[in-house]
Short mmCIF file of C-alpha atoms and ligand atoms in Angstrom, two decimals:
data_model
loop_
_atom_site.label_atom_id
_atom_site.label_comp_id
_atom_site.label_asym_id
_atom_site.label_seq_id
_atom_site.Cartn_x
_atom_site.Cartn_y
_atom_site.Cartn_z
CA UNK A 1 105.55 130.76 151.11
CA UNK A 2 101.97 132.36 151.67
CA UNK A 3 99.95 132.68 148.35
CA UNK A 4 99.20 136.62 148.29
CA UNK A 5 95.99 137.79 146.95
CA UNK A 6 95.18 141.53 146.29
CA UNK A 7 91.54 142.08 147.41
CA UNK A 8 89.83 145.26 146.68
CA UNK A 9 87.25 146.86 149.04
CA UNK A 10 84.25 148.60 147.91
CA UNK A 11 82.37 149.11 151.38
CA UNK A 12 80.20 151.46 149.71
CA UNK A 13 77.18 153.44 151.34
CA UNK A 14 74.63 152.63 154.18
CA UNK A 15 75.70 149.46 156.21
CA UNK A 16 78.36 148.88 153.59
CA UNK A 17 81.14 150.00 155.99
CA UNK A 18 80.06 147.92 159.36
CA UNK A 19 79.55 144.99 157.39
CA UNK A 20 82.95 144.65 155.32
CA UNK A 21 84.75 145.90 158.45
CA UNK A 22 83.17 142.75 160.42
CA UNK A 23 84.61 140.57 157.01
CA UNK A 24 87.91 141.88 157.12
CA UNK A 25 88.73 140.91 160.28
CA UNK A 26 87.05 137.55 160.09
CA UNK A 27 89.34 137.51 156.58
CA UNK A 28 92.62 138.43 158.66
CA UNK A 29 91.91 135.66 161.55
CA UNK A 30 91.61 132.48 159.02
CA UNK A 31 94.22 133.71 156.60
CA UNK A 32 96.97 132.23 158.62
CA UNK A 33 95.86 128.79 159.18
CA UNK A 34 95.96 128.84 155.31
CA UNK A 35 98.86 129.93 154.45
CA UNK A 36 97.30 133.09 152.90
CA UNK A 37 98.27 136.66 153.04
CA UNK A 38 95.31 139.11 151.42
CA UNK A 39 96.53 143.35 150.81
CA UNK A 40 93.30 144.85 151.34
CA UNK A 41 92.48 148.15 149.60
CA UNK A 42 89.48 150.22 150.23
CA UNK A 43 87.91 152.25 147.08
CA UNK A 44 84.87 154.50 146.85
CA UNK A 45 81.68 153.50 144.98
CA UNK A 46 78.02 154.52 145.10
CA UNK A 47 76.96 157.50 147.01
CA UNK A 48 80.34 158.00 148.97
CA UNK A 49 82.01 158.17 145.57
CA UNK A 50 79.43 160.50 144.14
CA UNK A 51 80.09 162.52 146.96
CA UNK A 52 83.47 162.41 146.97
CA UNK A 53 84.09 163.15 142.87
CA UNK A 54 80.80 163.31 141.54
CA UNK A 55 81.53 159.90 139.55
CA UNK A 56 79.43 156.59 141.17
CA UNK A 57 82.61 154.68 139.76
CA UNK A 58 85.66 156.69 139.68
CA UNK A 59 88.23 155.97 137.54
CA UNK A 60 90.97 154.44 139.81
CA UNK A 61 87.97 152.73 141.83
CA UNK A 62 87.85 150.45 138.46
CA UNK A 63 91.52 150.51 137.97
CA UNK A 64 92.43 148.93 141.18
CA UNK A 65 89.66 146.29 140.82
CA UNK A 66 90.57 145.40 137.23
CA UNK A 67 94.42 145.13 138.98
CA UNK A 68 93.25 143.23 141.80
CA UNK A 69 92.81 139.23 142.56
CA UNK A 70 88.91 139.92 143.79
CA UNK A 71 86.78 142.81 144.78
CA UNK A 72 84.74 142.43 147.79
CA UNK A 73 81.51 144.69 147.46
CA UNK A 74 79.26 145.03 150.38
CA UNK A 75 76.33 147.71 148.99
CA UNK A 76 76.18 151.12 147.42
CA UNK A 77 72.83 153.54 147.14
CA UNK A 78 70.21 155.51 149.71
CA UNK A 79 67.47 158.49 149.57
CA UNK A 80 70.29 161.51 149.70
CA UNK A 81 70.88 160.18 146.18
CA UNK A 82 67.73 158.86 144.82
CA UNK A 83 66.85 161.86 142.61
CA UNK A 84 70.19 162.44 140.78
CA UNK A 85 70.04 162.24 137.04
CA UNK A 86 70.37 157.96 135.89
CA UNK A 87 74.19 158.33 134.98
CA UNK A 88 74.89 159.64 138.91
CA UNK A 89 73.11 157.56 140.41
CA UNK A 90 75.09 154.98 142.71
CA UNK A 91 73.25 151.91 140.43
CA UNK A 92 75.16 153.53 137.74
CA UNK A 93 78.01 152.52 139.10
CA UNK A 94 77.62 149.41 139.97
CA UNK A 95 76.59 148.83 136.34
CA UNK A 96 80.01 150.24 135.59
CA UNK A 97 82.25 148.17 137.40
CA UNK A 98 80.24 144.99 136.07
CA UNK A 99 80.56 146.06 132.32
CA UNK A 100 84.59 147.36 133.24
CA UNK A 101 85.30 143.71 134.76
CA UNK A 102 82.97 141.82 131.92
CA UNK A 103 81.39 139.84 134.42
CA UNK A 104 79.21 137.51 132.42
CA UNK A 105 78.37 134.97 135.20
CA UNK A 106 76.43 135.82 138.11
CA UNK A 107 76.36 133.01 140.80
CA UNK A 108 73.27 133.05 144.11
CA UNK A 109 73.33 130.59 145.84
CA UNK A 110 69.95 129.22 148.17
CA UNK A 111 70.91 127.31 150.76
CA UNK A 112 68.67 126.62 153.72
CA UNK A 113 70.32 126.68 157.30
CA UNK A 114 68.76 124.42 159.45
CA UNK A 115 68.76 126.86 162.03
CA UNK A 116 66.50 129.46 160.08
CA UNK A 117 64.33 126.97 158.33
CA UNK A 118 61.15 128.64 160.23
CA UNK A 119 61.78 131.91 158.22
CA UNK A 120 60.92 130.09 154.84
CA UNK A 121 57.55 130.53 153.64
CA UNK A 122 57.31 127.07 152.79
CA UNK A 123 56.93 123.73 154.98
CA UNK A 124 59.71 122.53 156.79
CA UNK A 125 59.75 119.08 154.77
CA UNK A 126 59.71 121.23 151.45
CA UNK A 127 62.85 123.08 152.20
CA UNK A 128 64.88 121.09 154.45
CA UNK A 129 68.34 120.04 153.25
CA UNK A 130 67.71 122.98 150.12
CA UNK A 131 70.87 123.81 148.99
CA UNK A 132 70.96 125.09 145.07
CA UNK A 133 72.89 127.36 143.28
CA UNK A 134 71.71 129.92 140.27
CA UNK A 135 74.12 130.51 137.43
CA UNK A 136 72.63 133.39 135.73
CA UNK A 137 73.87 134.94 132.56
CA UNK A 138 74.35 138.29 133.24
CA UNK A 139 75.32 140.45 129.91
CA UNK A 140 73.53 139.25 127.17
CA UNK A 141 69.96 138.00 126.17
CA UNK A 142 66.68 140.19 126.17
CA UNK A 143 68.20 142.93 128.75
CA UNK A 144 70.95 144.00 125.77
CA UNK A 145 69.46 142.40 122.56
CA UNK A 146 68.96 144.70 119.05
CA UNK A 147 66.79 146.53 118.01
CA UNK A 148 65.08 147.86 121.62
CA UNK A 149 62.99 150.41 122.35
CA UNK A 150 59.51 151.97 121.78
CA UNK A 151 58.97 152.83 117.93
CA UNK A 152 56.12 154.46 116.23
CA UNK A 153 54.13 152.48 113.81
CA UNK A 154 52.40 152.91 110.19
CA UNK A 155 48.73 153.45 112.21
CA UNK A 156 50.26 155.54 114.32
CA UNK A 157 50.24 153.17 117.60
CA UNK A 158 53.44 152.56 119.39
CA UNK A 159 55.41 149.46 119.74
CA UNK A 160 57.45 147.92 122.41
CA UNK A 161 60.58 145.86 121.35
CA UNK A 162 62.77 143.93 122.92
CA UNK A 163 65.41 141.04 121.58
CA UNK A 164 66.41 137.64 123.20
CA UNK A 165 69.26 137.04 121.48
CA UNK A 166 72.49 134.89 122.24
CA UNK A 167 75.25 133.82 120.11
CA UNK A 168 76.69 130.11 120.45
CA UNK A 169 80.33 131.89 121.86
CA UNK A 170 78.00 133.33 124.59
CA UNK A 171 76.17 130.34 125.68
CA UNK A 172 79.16 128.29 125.77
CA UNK A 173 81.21 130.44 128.09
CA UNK A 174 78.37 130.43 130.64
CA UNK A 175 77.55 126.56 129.86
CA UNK A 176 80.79 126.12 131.17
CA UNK A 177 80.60 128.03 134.67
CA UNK A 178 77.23 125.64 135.12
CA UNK A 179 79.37 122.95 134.31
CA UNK A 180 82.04 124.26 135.91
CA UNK A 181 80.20 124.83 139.21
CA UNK A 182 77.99 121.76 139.41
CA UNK A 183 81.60 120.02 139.29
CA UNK A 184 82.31 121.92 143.03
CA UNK A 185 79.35 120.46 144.29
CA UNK A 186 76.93 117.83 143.85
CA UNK A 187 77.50 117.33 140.18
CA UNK A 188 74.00 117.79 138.94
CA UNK A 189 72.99 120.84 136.70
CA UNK A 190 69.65 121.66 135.62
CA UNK A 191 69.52 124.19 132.54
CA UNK A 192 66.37 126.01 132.39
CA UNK A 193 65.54 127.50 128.57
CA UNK A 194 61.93 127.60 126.68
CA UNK A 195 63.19 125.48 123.60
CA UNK A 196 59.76 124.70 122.86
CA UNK A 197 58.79 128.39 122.34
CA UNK A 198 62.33 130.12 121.49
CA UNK A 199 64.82 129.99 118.65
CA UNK A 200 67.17 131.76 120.96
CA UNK A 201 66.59 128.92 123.41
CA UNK A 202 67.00 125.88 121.10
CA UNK A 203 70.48 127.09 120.12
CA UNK A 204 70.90 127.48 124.10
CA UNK A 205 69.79 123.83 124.70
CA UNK A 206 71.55 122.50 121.83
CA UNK A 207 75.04 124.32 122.85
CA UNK A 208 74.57 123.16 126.65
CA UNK A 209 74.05 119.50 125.10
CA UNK A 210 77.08 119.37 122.55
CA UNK A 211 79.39 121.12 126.22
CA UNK A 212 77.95 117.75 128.26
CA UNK A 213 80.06 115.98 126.07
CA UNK A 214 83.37 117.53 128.00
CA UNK A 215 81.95 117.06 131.55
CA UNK A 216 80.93 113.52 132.00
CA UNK A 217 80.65 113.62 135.72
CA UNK A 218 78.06 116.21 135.29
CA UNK A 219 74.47 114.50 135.03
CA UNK A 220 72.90 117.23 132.91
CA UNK A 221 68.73 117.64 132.64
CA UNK A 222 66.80 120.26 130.82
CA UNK A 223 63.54 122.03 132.29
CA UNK A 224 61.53 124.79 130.59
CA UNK A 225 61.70 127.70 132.01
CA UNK A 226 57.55 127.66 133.35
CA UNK A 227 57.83 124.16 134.51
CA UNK A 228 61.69 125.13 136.74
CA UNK A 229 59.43 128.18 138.46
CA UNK A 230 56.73 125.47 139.53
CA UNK A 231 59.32 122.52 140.76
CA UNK A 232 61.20 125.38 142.65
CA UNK A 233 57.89 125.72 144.87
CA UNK A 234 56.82 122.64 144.77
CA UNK A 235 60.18 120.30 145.22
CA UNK A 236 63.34 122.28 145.24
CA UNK A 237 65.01 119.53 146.89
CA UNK A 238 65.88 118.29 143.21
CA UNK A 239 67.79 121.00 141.88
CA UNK A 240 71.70 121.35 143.09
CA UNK A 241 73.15 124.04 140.43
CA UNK A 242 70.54 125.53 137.63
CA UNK A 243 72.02 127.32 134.40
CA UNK A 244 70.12 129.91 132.69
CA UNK A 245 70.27 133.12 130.55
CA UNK A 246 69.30 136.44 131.65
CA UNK A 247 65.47 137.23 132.23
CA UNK A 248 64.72 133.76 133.35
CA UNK A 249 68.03 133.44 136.44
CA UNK A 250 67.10 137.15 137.10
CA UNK A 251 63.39 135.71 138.14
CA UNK A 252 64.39 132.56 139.41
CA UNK A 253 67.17 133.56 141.35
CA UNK A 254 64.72 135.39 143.27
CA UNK A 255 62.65 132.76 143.57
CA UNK A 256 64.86 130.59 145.02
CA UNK A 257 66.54 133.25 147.61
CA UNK A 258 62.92 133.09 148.92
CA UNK A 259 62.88 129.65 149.71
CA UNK A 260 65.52 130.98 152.90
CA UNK A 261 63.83 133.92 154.01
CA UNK A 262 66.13 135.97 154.55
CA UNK A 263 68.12 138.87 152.60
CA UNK A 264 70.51 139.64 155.47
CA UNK A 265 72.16 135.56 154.74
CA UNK A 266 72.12 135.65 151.01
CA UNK A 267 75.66 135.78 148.93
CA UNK A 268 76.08 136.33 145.42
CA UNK A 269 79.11 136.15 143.52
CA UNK A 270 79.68 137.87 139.65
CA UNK A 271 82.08 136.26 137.91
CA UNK A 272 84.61 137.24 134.05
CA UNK A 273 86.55 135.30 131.87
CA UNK A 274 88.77 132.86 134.22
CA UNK A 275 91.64 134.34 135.83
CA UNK A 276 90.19 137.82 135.91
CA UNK A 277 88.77 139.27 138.76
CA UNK A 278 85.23 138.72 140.27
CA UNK A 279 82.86 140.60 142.49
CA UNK A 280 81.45 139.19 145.26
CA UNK A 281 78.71 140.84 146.99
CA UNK A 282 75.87 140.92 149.21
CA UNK A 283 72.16 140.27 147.72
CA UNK A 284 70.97 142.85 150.01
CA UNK A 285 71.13 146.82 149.68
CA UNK A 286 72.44 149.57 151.65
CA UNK A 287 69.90 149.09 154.54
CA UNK A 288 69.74 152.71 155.12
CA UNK A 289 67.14 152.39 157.36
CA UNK A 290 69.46 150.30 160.12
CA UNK A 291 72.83 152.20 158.76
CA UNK A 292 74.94 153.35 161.62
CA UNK A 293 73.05 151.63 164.76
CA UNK A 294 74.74 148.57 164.76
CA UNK A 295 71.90 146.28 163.58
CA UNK A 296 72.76 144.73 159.98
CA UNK A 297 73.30 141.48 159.85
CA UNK A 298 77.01 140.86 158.62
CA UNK A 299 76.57 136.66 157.69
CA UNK A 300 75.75 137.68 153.88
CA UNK A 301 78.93 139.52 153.56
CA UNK A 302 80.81 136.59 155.43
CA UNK A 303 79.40 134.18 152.95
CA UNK A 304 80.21 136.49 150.38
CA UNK A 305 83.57 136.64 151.17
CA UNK A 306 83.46 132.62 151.55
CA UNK A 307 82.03 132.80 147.83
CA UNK A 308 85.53 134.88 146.80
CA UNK A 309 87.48 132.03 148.46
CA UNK A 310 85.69 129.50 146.85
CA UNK A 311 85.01 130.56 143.32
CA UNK A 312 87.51 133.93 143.12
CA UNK A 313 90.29 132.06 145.14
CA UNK A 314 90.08 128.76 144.54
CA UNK A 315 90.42 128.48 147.71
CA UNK A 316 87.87 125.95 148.99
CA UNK A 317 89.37 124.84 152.34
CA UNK A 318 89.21 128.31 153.83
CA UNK A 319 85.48 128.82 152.38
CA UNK A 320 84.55 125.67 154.05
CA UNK A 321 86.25 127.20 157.12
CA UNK A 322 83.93 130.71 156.44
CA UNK A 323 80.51 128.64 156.29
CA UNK A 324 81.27 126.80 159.14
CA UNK A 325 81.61 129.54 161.63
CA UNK A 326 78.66 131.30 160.06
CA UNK A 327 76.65 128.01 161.27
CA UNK A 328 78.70 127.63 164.56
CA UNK A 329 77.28 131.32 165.51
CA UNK A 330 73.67 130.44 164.48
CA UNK A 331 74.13 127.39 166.85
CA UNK A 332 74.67 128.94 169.28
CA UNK A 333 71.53 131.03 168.98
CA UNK A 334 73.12 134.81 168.09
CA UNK A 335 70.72 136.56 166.39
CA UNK A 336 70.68 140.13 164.44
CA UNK A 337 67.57 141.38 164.33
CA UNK A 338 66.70 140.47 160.83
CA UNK A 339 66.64 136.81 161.39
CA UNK A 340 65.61 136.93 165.42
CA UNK A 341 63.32 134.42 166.51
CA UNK A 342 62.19 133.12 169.82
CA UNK A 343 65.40 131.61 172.68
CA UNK A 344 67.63 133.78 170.09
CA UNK A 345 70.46 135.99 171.57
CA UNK A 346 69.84 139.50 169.95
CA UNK A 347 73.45 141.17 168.96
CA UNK A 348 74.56 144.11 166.65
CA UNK A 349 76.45 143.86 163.88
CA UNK A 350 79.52 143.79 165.99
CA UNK A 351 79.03 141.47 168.30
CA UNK A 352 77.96 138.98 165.72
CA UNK A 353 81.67 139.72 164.17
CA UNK A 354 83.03 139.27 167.62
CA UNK A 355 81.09 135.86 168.25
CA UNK A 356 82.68 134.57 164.52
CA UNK A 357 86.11 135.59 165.48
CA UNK A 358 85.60 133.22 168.94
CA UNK A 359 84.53 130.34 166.96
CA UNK A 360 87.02 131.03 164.40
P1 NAD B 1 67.70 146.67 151.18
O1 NAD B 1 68.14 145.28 150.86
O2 NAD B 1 68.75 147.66 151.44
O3 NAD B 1 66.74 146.63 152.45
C1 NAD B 1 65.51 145.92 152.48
C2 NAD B 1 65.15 145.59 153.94
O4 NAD B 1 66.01 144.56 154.43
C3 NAD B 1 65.37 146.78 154.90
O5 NAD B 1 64.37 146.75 155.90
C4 NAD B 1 66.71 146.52 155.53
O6 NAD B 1 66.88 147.06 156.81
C5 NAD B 1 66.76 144.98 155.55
N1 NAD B 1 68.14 144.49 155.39
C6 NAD B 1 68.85 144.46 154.24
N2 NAD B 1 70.07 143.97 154.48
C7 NAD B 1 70.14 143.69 155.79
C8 NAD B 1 71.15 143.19 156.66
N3 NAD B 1 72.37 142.83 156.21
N4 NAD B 1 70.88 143.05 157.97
C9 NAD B 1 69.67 143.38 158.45
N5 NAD B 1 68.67 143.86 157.69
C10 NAD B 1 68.90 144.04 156.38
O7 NAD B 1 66.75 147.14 149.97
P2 NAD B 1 66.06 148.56 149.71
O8 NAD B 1 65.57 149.12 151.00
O9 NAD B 1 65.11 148.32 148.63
O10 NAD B 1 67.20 149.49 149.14
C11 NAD B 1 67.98 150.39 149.92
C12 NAD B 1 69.07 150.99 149.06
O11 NAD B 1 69.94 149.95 148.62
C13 NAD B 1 68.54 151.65 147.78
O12 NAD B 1 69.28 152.83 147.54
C14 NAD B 1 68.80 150.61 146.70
O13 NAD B 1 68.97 151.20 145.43
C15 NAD B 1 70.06 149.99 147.20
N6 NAD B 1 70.30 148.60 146.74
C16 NAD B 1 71.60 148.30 146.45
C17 NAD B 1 71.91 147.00 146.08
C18 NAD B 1 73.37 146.67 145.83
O14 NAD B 1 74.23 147.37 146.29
N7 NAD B 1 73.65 145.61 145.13
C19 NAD B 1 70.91 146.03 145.99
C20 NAD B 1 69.60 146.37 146.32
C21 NAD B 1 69.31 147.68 146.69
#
């Protein structure tokens, strides 16, 4: 019998809408050879949801993704909303739906296509063959710690505070998705703390070491956080997954998207406690500058969707099968305009979905 998975939809605002529709048929054409059957259900987030109830999140939008197997986001937000108060914004909402599904884990990977290596902004024999991963802690450390704010002092002068803080229980469980992860692909993990500096980080390092323990086919190193930044430029052919808290994946997760040079190709996935439903997402926004001519680029929503197979899913085989095609296309020189370079073939958002479908 097919294994049935319950996917929810959250196309969202801007490109969202040409972009998942491109996934969902690319999803339909390689469940079969799988023996999968997905029930795809579309919900309203962002700025369509605003307009449609006044709520960024609406209550049965987070229902049916806290019900569902995996929530497929593409990307919420643009100017007609920009100037709402914060808690109607469409941001707020995506806030929302990562707090509702406790999604502690936020996965990007960095992966350089040989096919686009000109668009890096580093030499070709720096980034060739690139292919890391970011596991970035996502609800804790100095974005959430007590006490923050701005506080008046005895002189009178203000003061800015902020709190790194992490409890043992909270390292662990993201320790393990490192560990976890670097398992599903080339077994190294790099965490990246400033244990030299940092109380917060010495119980960080110390937790990741005592976890090593219970993954011996993981070869584990340790980098401070100043010295991962500088290898990243300088020779991120050594890192395969990195492990970090907060502040320092939300900078070096950027970092290493760089490396590829380009938003429209970069996945992301957001993941909870096992079992439990993840979200799995574009890095890139709502475009709404390209939005409804037929121009986005739909690979990082394909990849994202390969990401839900993978780590959502667990179903590698078909991911594989994703990735692949995404390449086969690039071979064969189709283009969107984000990523167009010279001998290309320039094609809309759905022709690219049409050229997947033929290799697929
Ligand atoms: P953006 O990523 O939407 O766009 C930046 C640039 O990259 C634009 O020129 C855009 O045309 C291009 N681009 C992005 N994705 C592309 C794709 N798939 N194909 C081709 N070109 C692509 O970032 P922005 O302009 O800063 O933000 C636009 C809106 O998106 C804002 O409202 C912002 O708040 C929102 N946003 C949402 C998310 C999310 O949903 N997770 C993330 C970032 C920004």
């Amino acid at each position: 019998m097919a294994r049935q998975y319950r996917i929810t939809l959250l196309p969202g605002d801007g490109i969202g809408p040409e972009i998942m529709s491109v996934t969902v048929e690319v999803l339909k054409a390689i469940a079969p050879s799988f023996d999968l059957e997905f029930t795809f259900t579309e919900a309203p987030i962002g700025g369509v949801a605003i307009d449609a109830t006044g709520n960024p999140l609406p209550e049965e939008t987070l229902k049916m993704c806290q019900n569902s197997d995996a929530v497929l986001l593409a990307a919420i937000g643009g100017y007609k909303w920009d100037n709402l108060p914060r808690n109607q914004r469409p941001e707020t909402g995506l806030l929302g739906l990562r707090a509702g599904l406790d999604l502690f884990a936020n996965l990007r990977p960095a992966t350089i296509l040989p096919q686009l290596i000109d668009a890096s902004s580093l030499k070709r024999e720096v980034v060739e063959g690139v292919d890391i991963m970011v596991v970035r802690e996502l609800t804790g450390g100095i974005y959430f710690g007590q006490p923050k704010g701005i506080f008046a002092t005895e002189t009178g002068d203000k003061r800015g505070v902020n709190t790194m803080a992490y409890t043992d229980a909270e390292v662990d469980r993201i320790a393990r998705v490192g560990f976890e992860t670097a398992k599903k692909r080339g077994g190294k993990l790099c965490s990246v703390d400033k244990a030299n500096v940092l109380d917060v980080s010495q119980l960080w390092r110390d937790r990741v070491v005592a976890l090593a323990a219970e993954y011996p086919e993981v070869e584990l190193s340790h980098l401070y956080v100043d010295n991962a930044a500088m290898q990243l430029v300088r020779a991120p052919k050594q890192f395969d997954t990195i492990v970090t808290g907060n502040l320092f994946g939300d900078i070096l997760s950027d970092a290493a998207a760089m490396l590829t040079g380009s938003i429209g190709m970069l996945p992301s996935a957001s993941l909870g406690a096992p079992g439990k439903p993840g979200v799995f997402e574009p890095v890139h926004g709502s475009a709404p500058d390209i939005a409804g001519q037929d121009k986005a680029n739909p690979l990082a929503q394909i990849l994202s969707a390969a990401m839900m197979l993978r780590y959502g899913l667990d179903q590698p085989a078909a991911a594989e099968k994703l990735e692949l095609a995404a390449i086969a296309v690039l071979d064969a020189g189709y283009r969107t305009g984000d990523i167009m370079s010279e001998g290309g073939k320039l094609v809309g958002c759905k022709e690219m979905g049409e050229a997947l479908l033929k290799v697929l």
